[in-house]
XYZ file of C-alpha atoms in Angstrom:
498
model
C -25.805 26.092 -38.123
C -23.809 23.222 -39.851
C -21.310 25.659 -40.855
C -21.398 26.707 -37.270
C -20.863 22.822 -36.328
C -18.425 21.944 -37.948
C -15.966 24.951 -37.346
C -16.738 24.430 -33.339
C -15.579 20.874 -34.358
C -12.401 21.639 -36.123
C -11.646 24.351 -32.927
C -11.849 21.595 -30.634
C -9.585 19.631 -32.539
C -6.823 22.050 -33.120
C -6.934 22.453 -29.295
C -6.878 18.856 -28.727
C -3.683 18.615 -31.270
C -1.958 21.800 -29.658
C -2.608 19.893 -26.027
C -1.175 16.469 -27.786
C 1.610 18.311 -29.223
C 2.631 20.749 -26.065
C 2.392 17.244 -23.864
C 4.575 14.899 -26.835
C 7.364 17.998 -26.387
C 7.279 17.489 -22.610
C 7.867 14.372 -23.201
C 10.780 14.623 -24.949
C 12.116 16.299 -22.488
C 14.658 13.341 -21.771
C 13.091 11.874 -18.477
C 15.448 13.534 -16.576
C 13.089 15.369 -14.141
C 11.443 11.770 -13.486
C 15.200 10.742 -12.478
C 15.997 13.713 -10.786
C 12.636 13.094 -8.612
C 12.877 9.425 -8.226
C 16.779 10.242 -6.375
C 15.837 13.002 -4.585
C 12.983 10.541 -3.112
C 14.996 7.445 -2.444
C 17.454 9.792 -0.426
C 14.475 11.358 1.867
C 13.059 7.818 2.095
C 16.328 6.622 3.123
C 16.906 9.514 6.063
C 13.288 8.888 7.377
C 14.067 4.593 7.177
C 13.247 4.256 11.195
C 9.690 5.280 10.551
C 9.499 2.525 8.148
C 9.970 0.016 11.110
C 7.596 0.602 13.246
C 4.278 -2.532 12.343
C 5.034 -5.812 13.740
C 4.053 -7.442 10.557
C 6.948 -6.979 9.221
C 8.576 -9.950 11.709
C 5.987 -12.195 10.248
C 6.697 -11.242 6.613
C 10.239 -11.770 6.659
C 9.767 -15.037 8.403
C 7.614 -16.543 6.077
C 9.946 -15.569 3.763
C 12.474 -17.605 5.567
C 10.347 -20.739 6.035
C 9.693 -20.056 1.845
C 13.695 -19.870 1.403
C 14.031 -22.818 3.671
C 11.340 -25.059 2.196
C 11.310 -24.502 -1.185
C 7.749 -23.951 -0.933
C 4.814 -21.441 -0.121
C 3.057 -22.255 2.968
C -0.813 -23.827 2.563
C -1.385 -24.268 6.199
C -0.507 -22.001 9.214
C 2.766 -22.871 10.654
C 3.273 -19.848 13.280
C 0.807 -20.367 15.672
C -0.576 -22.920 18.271
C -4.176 -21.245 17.977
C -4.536 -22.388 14.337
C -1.823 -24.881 14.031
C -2.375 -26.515 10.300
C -5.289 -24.743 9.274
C -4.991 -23.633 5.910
C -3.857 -20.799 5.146
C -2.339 -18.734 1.740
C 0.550 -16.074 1.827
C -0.792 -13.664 -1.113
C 1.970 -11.369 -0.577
C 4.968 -14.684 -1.181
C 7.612 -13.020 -3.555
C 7.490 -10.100 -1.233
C 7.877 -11.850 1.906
C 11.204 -13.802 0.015
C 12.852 -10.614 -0.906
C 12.435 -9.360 2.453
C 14.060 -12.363 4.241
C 16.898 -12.190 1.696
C 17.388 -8.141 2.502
C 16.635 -8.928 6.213
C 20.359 -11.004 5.468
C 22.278 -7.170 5.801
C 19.950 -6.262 8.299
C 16.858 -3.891 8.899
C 19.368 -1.551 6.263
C 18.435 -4.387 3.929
C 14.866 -4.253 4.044
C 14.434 -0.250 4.223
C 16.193 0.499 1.124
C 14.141 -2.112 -0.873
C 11.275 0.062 1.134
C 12.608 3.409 -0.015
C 13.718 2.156 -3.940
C 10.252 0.924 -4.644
C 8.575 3.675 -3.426
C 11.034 5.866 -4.938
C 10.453 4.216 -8.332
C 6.778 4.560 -8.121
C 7.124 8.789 -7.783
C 9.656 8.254 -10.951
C 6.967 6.769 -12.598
C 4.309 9.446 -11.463
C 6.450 11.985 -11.976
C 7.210 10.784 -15.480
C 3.455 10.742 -16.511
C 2.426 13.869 -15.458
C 5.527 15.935 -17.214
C 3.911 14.543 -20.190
C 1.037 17.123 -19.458
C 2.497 19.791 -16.898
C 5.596 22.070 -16.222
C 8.355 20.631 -14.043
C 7.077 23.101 -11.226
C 3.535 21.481 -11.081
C 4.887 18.151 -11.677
C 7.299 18.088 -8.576
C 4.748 19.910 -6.653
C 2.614 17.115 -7.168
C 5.346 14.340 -6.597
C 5.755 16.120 -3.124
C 2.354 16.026 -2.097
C 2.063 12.326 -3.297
C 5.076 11.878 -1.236
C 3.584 13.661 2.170
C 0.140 11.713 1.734
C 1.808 8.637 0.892
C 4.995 8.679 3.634
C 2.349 7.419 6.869
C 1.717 4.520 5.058
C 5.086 3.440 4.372
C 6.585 0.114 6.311
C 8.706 -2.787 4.938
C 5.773 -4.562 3.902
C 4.697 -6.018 0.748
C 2.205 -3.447 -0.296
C 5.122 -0.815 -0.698
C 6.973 -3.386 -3.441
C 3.467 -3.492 -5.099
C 3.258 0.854 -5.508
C 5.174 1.250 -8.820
C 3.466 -1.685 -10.109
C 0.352 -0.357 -9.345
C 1.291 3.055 -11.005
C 2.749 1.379 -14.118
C -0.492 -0.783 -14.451
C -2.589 2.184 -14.445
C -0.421 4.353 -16.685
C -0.953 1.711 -19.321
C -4.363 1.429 -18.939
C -4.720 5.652 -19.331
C -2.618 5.376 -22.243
C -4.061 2.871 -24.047
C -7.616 4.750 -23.569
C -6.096 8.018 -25.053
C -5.238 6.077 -27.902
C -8.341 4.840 -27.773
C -7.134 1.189 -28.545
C -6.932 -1.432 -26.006
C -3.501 -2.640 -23.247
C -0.675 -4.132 -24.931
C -0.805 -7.483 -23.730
C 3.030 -6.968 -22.514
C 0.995 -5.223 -19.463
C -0.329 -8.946 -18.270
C 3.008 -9.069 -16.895
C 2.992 -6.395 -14.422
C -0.406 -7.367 -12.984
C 0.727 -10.765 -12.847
C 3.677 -9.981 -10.873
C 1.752 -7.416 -8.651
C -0.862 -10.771 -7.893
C 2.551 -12.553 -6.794
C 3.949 -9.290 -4.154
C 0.599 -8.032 -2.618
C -3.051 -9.149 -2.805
C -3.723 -5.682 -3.539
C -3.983 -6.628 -7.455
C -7.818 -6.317 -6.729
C -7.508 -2.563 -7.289
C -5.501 -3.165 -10.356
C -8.471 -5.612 -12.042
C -11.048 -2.837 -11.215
C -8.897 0.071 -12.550
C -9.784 -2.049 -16.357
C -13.713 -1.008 -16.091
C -13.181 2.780 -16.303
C -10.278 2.847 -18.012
C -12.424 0.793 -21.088
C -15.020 2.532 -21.094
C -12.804 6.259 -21.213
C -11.612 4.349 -23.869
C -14.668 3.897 -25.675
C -16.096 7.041 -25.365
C -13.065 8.307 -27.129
C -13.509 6.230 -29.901
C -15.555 6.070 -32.908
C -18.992 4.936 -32.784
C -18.351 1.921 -35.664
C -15.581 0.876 -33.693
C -16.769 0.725 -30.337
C -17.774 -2.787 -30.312
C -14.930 -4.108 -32.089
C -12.708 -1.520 -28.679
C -15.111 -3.050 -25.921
C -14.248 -7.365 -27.226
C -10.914 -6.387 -26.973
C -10.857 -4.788 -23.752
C -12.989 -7.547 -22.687
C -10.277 -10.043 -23.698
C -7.660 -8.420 -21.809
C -9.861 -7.622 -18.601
C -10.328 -11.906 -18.908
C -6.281 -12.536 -19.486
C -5.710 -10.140 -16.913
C -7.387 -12.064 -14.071
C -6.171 -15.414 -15.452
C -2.452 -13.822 -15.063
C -3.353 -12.786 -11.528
C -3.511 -16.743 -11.004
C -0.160 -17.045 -12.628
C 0.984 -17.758 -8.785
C 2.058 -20.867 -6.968
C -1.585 -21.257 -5.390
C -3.137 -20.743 -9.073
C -7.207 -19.785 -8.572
C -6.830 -19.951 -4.925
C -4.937 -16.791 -5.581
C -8.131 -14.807 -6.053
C -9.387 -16.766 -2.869
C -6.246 -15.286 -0.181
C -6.922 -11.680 -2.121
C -10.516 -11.668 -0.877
C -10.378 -13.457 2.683
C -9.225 -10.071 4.236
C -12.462 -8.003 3.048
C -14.414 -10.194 4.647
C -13.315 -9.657 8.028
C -16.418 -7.666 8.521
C -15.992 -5.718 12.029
C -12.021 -6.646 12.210
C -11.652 -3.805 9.386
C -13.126 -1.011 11.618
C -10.977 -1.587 14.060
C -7.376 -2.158 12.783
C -5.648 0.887 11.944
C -5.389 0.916 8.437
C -8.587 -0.083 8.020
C -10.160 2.909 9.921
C -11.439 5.391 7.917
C -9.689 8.823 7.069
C -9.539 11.290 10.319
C -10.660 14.750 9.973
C -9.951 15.990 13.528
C -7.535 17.871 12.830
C -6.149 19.743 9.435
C -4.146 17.071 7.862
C -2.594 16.672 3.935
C -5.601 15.034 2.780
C -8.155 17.139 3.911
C -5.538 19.779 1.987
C -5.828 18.129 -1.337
C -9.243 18.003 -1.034
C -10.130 20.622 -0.694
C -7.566 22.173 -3.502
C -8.892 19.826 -5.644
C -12.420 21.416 -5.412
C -11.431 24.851 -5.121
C -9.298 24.352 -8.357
C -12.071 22.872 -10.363
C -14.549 25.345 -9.473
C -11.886 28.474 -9.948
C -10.844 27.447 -13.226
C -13.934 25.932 -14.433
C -12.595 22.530 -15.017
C -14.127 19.004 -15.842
C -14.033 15.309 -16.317
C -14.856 12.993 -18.853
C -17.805 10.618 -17.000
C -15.420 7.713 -16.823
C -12.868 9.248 -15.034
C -15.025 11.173 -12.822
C -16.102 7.863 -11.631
C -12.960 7.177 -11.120
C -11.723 9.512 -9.156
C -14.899 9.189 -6.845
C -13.862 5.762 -6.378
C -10.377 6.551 -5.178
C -11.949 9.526 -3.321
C -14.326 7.041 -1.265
C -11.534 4.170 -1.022
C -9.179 6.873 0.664
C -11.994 7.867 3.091
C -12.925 5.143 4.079
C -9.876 3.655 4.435
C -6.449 5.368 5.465
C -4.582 2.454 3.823
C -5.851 3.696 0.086
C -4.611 7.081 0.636
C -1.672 6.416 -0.951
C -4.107 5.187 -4.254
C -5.734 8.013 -4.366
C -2.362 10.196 -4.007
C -0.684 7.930 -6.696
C -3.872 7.615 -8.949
C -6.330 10.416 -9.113
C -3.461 13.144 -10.594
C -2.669 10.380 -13.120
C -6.578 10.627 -14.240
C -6.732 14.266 -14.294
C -3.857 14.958 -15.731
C -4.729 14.870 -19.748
C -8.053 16.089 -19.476
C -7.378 19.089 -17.353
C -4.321 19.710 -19.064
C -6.277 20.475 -22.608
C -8.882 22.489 -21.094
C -5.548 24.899 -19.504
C -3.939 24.476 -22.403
C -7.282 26.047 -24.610
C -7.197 29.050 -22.246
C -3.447 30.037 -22.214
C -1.984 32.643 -24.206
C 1.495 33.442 -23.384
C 2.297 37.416 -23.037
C 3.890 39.112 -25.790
C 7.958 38.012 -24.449
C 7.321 35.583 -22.527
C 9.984 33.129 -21.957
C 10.382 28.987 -22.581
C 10.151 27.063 -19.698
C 13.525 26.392 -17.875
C 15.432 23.321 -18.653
C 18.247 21.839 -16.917
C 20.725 21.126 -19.332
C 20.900 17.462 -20.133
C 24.675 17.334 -19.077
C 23.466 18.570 -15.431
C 21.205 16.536 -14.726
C 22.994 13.626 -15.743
C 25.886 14.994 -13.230
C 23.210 15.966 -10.892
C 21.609 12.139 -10.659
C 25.091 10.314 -10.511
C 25.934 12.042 -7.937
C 22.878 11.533 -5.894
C 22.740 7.782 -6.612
C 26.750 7.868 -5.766
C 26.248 9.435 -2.663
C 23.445 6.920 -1.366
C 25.608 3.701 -2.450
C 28.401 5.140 -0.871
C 26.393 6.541 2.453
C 24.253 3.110 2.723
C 26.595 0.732 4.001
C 26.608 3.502 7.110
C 22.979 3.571 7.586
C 21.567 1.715 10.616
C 18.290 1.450 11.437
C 16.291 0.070 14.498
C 12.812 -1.253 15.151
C 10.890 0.187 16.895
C 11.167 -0.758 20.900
C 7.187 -1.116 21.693
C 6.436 -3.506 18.996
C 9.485 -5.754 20.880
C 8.613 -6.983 24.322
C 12.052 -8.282 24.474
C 12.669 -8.552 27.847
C 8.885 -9.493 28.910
C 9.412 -12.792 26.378
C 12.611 -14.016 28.209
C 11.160 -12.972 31.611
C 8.024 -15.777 30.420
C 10.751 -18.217 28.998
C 12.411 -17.906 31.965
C 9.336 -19.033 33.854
C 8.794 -21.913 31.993
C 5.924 -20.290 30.009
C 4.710 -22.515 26.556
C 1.596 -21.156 26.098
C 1.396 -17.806 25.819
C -1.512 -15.351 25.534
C -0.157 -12.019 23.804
C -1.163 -9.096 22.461
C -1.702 -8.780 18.523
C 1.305 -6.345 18.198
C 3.572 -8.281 19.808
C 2.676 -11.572 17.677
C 4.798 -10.628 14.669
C 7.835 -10.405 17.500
C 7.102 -13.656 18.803
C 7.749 -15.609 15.353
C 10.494 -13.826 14.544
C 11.849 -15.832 18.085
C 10.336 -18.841 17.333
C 7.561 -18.690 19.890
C 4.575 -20.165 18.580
C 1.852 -17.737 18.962
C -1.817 -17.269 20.346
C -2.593 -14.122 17.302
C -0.722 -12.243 15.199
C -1.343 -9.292 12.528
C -2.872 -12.444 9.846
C -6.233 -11.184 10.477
C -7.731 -13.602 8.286
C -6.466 -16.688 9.646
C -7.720 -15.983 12.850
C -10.808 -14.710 11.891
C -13.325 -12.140 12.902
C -14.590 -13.400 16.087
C -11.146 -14.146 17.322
C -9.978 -10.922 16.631
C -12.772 -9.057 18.182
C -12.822 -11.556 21.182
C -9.367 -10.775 21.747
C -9.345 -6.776 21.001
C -12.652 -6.626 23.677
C -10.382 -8.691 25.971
C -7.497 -7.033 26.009
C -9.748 -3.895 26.159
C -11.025 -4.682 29.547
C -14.942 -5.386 28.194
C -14.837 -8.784 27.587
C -13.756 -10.772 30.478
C -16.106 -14.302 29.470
C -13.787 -14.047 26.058
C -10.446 -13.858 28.077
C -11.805 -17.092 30.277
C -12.395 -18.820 27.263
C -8.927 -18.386 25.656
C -7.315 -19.339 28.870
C -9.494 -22.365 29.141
C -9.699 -23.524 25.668
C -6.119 -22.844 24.690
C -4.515 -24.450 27.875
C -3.024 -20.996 28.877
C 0.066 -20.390 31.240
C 1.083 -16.875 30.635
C 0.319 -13.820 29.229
C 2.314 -11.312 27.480
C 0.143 -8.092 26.748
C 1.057 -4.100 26.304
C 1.878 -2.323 29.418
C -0.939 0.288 28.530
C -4.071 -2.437 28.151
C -6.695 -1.827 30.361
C -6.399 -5.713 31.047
C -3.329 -5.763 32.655
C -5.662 -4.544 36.086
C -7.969 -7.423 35.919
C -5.164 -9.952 35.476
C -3.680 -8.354 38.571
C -6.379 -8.945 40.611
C -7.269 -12.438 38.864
C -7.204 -15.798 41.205
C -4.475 -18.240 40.303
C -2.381 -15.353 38.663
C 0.117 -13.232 39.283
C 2.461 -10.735 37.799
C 6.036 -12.071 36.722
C 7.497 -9.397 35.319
C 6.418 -5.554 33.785
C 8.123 -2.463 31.730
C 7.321 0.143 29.781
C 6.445 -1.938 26.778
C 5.106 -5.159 28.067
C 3.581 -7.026 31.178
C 3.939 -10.890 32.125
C 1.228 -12.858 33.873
C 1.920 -16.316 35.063
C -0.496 -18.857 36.383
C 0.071 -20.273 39.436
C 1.840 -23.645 39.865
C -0.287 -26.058 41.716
């Protein structure tokens, strides 16, 4: 039975060194699949830029970006609104925000191709993992469907410039478990510039605790606890770089405020958990997830099967982590499920190498797609989209001598990109949960005691609300009001003069 042991051992290893070997010669394939991807990306992203313009936020973001630019400072109280006028308030997502406002300087082309070249660069970076362990078929097929579940999330906002960080974080942390050692400290910087672009760094601290302890199951038993103090130094310097920010500890603070928002987050879009109505991509991936797993009798290591339950439960809950899960979960599969393939494969007697475009193409191939968006970009024009811009309804107000406007939380971004201080806008946690609510139940038609108090306690003399709120009735037939001006995107209320 020893005997037996030990040779079941020494079979495991081979496979484990043909795996490590078979992966080490995919990945010296040159990178130039990664490349090829990461173009081909950028271009779609570029052709599909208009969809990328279509959250109100984005107004907001640039602007603070502006006022950042302008100042010489990051904000510490709210400057935007007339609601919350110098109450404090923390822009997590600051570096972000300023490269925005200075792309915003060519236009929206400006600030969709920083949109399309991150996201670009975080399928490059996918893509460049998971050749390690796959062919180039299964690797693009897998960019693609990271691209399709990723693509509805994708606006000029900050948490786009923070998806190849988040990808790069997590490919060191894999890497450094499968070598069973802990993160170079050179990683600290990527985390601490993902805590200065999006508050989503959150994800990246909790990412350490499974990626420790797949790296401690990998290692020896005598030097486990010499593995976990290390990890357990980096996991500290990691969150002390996430304060490496302008607001320092307060950092951690901002990153938080927005879980807390309690009832706000079940009823903001990207908040709302995944929809299974209908047949979508992620119901697809799924499901080919389990139906993989169970066909070819694959399994996970117990770390990373907690891991990929937690992006699995993030991405239903929330449509916003899809793009995590998309991005992530392959990354965590990939080794594992690669060596238990890899055990199982024997190639038929003739069977022929895996194609490989010849280094010289694919050199050709990438210069001229990167030539061809340079040249093609100056040409692009994009244009926000029309319902998130009451235009007209704003100047109709102005025109009416309107200060004090009650509008609609889409249109709030809008308003400070025009200089109109606002009632609310899409900073959730400034305004808090009972504002929000109050506001979404009065604009809803079912909370008519919430809309009194706004117009009493905020002094209002107009409002500016979507032409498609069930409101817009009630403030038709409401004493002392009347309706100034209405179109297909917005409708003005004005009080009556005494």
């Amino acid at each position: 039975m020893a005997y037996s042991g030990r040779f079941s051992r020494a079979a495991s290893h081979a496979v484990t060194l043909q795996a490590i070997q078979s992966s080490e010669t995919a990945a010296g394939k040159g990178g130039v699949l990664p490349l090829l991807v990461g173009c081909g990306a950028l271009v779609y992203l570029l052709a599909i830029g208009d969809s990328f313009l279509q959250d109100s936020d984005t107004f907001w973001q640039i602007e603070t970006g502006r006022w950042i630019l302008a100042h010489g400072a990051v904000p510490t109280t709210d400057v935007f609104s007339f609601t919350k006028a110098g109450a404090p308030w923390m822009s997590s997502s600051w570096l972000a925000q300023v490269i925005f406002a200075l792309a915003m300087k060519a236009g929206w082309v400006g600030p969709v191709i920083v949109t399309a070249f991150a996201a670009a660069s975080a399928f490059a970076l996918f893509a460049a993992y998971l050749e390690r362990y796959a062919s180039a078929l299964v690797t693009t097929a897998l960019t693609m469907l990271a691209v399709t579940l990723t693509v509805p999330h994708l606006l000029t906002r900050p948490h786009v410039l923070a998806l190849p960080l988040m990808v790069g974080w997590f490919i060191g942390l894999i890497d450094a478990a499968d070598r069973k050692a802990a993160p170079r400290w050179a990683l600290l910087i990527v985390i601490a510039l993902w805590a200065n672009i999006h508050g989503g760094f959150g994800l990246g601290l909790l990412l350490i605790a499974p990626a420790a302890l797949e790296a401690l199951r990998q290692a020896d038993p005598a030097r486990r606890v010499a593995l976990a103090l290390r990890w357990g130094a980096f996991g500290v310097a990691a969150l002390a770089s996430c304060c490496a920010t302008p607001y320092g500890w307060n950092t951690l603070i901002a990153a938080g405020k927005i879980l807390s928002l309690g009832e706000v987050l079940t009823t903001l879009g990207e908040w709302a958990p995944a929809d299974f109505s209908r047949f979508g991509p992620l119901e697809a991936s799924i499901l080919a997830l389990i139906g993989v797993a169970l066909w070819r009798g694959l399994s996970l290591p117990w770390p990373r099967l907690l891991l990929l339950l937690g992006l699995l439960h993030m991405a239903l809950a929330h449509v916003r982590s899809i793009e995590s899960f998309a991005l992530l979960a392959p990354l965590a599969l990939a080794r594992p499920w690669a060596e238990q393939l890899a055990s199982r494969r024997t190639p038929p007697p003739g069977a022929k190498a895996e194609f490989v475009l010849p280094g010289w193409a694919a050199v050709a191939s990438v210069l001229a797609i990167v030539g061809a968006t340079i040249a093609v970009a100056p040409r692009l024009t994009y244009q926000f989209v029309e319902t998130q811009m009451p235009e007209q309804a704003l100047a109709a107000a102005q025109r009416n001598g309107a200060e004090r406007i009650l509008n609609g939380y889409e249109f709030g971004g809008y308003l400070i990109s025009r200089r109109v201080p606002v009632f609310i806008d899409g900073r959730a946690e400034l305004y808090g949960e009972r504002m929000v609510m109050d506001m979404v139940r009065a604009v809803a038609g079912r909370d008519t005691a919430a809309l009194d108090r706004f117009i009493v306690d905020y002094d209002i003399d107009a409002t500016l609300l979507p032409a498609h709120a069930p409101i817009i009735g009630l403030m038709d037939r409401r004493a002392g009001w009347h309706r100034a001006y209405a179109d297909d995107v917005a409708v003005v209320h004005l009080r009556d003069r005494q």
